[in-house]
Short mmCIF file of C-alpha atoms in Angstrom, two decimals:
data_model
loop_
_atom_site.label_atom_id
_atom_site.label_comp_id
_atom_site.label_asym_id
_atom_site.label_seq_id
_atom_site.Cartn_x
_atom_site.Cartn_y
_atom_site.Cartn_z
CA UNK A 612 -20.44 -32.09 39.68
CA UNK A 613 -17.93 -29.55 39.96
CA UNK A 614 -15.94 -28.21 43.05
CA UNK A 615 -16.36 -24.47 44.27
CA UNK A 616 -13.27 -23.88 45.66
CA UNK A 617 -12.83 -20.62 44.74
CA UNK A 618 -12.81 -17.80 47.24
CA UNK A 619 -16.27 -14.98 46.93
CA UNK A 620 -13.02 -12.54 46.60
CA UNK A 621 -11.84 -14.36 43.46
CA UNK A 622 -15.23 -15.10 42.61
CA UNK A 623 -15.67 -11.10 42.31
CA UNK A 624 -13.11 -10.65 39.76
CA UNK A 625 -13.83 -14.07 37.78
CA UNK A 626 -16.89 -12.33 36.77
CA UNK A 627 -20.09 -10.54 38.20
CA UNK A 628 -21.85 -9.04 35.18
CA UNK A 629 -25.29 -7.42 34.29
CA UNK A 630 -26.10 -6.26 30.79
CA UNK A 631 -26.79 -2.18 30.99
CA UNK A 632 -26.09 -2.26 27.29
CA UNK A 633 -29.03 -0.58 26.14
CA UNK A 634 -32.07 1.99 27.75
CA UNK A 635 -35.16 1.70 26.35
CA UNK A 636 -37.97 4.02 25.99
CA UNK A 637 -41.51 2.81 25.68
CA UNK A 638 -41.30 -1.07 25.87
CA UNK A 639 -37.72 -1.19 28.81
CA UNK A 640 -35.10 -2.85 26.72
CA UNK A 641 -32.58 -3.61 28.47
CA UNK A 642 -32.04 -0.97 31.42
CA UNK A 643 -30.52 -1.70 34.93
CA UNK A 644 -29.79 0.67 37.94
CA UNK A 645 -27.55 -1.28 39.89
CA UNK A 646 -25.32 -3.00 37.05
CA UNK A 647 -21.95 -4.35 38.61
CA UNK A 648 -19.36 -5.91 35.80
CA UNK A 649 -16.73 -8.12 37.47
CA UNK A 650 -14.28 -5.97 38.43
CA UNK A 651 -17.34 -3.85 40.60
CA UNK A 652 -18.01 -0.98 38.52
CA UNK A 653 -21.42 0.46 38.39
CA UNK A 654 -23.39 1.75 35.45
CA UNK A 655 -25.89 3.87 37.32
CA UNK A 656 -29.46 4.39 35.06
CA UNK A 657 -32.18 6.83 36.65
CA UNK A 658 -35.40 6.03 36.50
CA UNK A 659 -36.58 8.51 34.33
CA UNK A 660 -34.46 6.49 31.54
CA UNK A 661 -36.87 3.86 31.29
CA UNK A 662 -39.94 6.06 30.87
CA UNK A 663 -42.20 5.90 27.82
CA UNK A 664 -41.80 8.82 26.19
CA UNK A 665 -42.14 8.10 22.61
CA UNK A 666 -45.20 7.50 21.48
CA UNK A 667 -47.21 4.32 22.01
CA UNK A 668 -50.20 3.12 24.39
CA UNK A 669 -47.98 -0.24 25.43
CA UNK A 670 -46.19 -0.54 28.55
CA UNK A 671 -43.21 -2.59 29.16
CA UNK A 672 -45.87 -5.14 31.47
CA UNK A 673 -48.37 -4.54 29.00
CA UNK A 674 -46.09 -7.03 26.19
CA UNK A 675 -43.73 -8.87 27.71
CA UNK A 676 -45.46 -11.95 27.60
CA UNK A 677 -47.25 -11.41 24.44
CA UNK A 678 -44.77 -13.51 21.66
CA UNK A 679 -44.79 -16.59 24.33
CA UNK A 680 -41.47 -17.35 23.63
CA UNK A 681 -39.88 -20.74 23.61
CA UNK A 682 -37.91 -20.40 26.80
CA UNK A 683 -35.96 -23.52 26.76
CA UNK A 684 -34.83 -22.77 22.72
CA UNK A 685 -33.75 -19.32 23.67
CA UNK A 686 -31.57 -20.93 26.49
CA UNK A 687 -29.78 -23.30 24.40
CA UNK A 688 -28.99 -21.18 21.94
CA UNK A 689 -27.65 -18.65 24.03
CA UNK A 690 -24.99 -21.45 24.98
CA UNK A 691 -24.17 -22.13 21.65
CA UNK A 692 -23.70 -18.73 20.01
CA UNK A 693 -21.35 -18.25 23.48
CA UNK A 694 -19.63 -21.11 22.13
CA UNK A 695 -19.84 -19.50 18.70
CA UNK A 696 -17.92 -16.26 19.20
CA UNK A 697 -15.50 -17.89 21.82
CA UNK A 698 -13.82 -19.69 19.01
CA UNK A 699 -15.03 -17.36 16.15
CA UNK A 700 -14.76 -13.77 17.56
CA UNK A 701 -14.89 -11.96 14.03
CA UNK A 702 -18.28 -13.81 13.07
CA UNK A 703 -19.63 -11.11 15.05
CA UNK A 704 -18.62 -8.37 13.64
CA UNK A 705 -21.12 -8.70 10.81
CA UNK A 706 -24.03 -8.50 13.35
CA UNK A 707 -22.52 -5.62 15.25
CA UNK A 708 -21.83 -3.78 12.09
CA UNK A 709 -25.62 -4.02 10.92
CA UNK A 710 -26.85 -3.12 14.79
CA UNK A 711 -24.72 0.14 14.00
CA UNK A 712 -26.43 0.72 10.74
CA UNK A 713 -29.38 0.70 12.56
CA UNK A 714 -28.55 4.17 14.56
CA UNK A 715 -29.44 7.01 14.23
CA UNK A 716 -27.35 10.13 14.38
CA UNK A 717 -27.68 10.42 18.24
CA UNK A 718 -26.72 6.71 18.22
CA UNK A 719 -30.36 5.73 19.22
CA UNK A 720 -32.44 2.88 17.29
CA UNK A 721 -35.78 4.22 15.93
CA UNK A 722 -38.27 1.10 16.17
CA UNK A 723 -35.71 -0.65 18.27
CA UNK A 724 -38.23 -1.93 20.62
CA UNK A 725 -41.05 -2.05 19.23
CA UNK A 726 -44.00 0.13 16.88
CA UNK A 727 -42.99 4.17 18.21
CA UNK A 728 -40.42 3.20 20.16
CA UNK A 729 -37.38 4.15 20.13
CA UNK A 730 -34.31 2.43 22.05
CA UNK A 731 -32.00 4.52 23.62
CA UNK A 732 -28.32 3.92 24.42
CA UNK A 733 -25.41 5.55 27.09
CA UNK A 734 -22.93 5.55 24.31
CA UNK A 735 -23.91 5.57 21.04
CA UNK A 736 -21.90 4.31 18.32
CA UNK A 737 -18.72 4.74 19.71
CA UNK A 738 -19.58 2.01 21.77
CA UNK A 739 -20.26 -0.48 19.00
CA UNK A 740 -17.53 0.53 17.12
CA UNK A 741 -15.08 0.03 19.92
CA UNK A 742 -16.82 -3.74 20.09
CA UNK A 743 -16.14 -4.23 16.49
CA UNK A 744 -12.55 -3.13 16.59
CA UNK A 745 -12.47 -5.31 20.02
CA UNK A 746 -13.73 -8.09 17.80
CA UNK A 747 -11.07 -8.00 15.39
CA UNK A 748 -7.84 -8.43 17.53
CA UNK A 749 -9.46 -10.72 19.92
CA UNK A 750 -7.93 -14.19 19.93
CA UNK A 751 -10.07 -17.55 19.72
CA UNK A 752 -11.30 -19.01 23.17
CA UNK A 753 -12.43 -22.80 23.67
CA UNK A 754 -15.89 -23.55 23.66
CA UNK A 755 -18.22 -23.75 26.70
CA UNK A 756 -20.26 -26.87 27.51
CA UNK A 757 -23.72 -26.66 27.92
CA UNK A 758 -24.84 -28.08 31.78
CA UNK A 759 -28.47 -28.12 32.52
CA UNK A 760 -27.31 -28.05 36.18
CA UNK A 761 -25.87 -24.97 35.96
CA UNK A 762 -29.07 -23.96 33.85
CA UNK A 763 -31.22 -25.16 36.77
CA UNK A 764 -29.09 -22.49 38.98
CA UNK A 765 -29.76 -19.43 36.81
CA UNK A 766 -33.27 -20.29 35.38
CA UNK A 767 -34.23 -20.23 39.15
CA UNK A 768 -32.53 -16.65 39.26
CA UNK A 769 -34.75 -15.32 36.05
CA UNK A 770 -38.02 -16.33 37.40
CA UNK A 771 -36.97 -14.87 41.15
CA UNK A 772 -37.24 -11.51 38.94
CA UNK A 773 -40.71 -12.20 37.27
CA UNK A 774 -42.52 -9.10 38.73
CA UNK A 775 -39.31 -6.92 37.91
CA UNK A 776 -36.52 -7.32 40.39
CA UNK A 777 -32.76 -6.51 39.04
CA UNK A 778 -29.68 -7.36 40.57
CA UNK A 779 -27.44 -10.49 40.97
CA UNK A 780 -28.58 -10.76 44.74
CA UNK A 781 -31.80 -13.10 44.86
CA UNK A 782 -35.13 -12.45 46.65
CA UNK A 783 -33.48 -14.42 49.70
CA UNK A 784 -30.66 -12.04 49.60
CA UNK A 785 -28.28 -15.14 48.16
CA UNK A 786 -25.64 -14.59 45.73
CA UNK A 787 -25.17 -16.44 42.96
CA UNK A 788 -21.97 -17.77 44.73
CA UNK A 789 -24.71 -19.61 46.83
CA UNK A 790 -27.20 -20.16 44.03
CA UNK A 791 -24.65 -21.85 42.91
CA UNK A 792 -23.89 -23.80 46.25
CA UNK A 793 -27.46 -24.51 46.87
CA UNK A 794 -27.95 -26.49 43.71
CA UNK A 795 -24.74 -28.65 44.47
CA UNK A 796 -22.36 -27.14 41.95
CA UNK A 797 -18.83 -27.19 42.15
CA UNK A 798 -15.86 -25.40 40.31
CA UNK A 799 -12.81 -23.93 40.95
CA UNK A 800 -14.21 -20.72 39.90
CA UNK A 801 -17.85 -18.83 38.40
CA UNK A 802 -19.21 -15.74 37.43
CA UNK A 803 -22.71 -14.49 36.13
CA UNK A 804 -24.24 -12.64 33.17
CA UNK A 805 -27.71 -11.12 33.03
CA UNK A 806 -29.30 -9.51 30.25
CA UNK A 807 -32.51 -7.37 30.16
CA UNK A 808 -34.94 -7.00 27.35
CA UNK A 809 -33.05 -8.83 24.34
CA UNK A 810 -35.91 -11.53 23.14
CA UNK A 811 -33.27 -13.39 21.06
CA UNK A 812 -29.91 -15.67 21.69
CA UNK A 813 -28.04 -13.29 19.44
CA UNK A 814 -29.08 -10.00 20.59
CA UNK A 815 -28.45 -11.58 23.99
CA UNK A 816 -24.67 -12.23 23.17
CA UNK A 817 -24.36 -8.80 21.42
CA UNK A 818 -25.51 -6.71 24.13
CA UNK A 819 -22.85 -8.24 26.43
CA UNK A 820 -20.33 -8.16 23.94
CA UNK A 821 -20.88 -4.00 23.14
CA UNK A 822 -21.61 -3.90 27.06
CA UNK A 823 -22.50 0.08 26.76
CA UNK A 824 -22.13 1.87 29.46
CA UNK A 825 -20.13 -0.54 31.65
CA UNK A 826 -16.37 1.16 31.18
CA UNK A 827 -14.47 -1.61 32.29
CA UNK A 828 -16.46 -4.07 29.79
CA UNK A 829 -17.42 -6.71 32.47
CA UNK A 830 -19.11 -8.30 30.64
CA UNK A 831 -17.25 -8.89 27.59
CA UNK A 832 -14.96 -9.86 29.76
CA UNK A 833 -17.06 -13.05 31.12
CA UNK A 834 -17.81 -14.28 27.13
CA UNK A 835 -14.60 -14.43 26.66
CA UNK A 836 -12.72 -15.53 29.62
CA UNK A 837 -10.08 -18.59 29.23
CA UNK A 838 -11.71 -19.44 33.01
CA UNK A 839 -14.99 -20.71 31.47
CA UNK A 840 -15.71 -24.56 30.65
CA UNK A 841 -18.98 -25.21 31.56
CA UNK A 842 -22.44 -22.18 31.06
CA UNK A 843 -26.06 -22.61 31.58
CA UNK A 844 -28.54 -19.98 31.09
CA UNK A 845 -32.32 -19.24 32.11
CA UNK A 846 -34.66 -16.65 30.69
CA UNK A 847 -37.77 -15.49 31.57
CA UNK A 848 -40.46 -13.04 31.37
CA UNK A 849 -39.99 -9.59 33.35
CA UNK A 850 -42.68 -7.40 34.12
CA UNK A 851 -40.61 -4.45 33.51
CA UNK A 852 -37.91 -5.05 30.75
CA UNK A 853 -39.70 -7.73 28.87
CA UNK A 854 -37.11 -10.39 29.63
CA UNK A 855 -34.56 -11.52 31.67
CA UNK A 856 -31.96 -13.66 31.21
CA UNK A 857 -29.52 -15.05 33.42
CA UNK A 858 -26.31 -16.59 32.20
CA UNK A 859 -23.82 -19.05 35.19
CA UNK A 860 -20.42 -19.65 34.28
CA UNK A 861 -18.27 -22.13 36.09
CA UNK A 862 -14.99 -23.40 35.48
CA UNK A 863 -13.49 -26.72 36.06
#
């Protein structure tokens, strides 16, 4: 059990983060029109930038269930490649190099989300290259323990969006300040993560760690914050992005 003593103020800037990292056209990877980082700025994304314009017959509700992924492994390993570039920030800088290989001139990823589809980005490559030079300076962070408590708490937040909901307010209109409560949890301190579209633990972590189109990097910030002891994380299907996945941080 841990103690949430932390003020909803404090709370704020320990870390409220959604992934906006990438817009995807044709299959909605990763996209997000309200996304807050934890010091409250907002990536704004129309809705025009998750239309299917490229060609293809397959809507983003049309596939995300169909690789009927193993939920459970993806949530593990999301902890443990946290864990991973906490105390190893460079080991990422392989993966982020080959993502930018990937782009195209425009910065965009032809086939990045499927057959004729192309994924879209705010930023391009700057942003990516900003994350690898980022990567290179930053200084080793301890590990984060994996709590299938804190899971619990944002598994029940990824399948609250199922039919396509975004946001880090629930259904209920509850916070994940009293997700958080509701479940028992206590720390002196938590934030949140959530990532849309990314079908993988990696690609998960890298999209938070390039964090396009967030300026103040939010959500960099919560992967690598001292603050962070203890992480639990829940995916899911989502009828509009493919995936969802929800990541709780608490501290001790």
């Amino acid at each position: 059990m841990f103690k949430l003593s932390a003020s909803k103020k404090t709370l704020r800037k320990l870390g409220l983060g959604m992934a906006t990292v990438l817009v995807a056209v044709a299959a909605g990877n990763q996209a997000q029109s309200h996304a807050r980082s934890h010091t409250g700025e907002i990536a704004e994304i129309s809705q025009s930038d998750v239309q299917r314009v490229i060609q293809g017959d397959s809507t983003p509700g049309d596939i995300y269930m169909a690789a009927g992924p193993d939920w459970l492994s993806i949530e593990e390993s999301i902890v443990a490649e946290h864990s991973r570039v906490r105390q190893n920030p460079q080991s990422y800088i392989p993966i982020l190099e080959d993502y930018l290989a990937s782009m195209d001139a425009q910065g965009n990823i032809p086939g990045g989300c499927g057959h004729n589809c192309t994924l879209l980005t705010h930023e391009g490559r700057p942003a990516v290259e900003e994350a690898i030079d980022f990567l290179r300076s930053q200084s080793p962070a301890g590990p984060v323990s994996k709590s299938s408590q804190v899971a619990s708490v944002a598994k029940a937040h990824a399948t609250d969006q199922v039919h396509g909901a975004t946001g880090h307010n629930g259904s209920d209109g509850s916070s994940f300040f009293d997700r958080l409560n509701s479940f028992g949890i206590q720390s002196s301190g938590a934030g949140e993560n959530i990532a849309y579209g990314p079908t993988t633990a990696r690609d998960v972590i890298m999209s938070l760690i390039v964090d396009d189109g967030v300026p103040g990097r939010g959500h960099r910030t919560n992967i690598f914050a001292d603050d962070w002891t203890v992480a639990g994380a829940g995916c899911g299907p989502h009828a509009t992005f493919r995936t969802v996945c929800v990541i709780n941080y608490v501290a001790q």
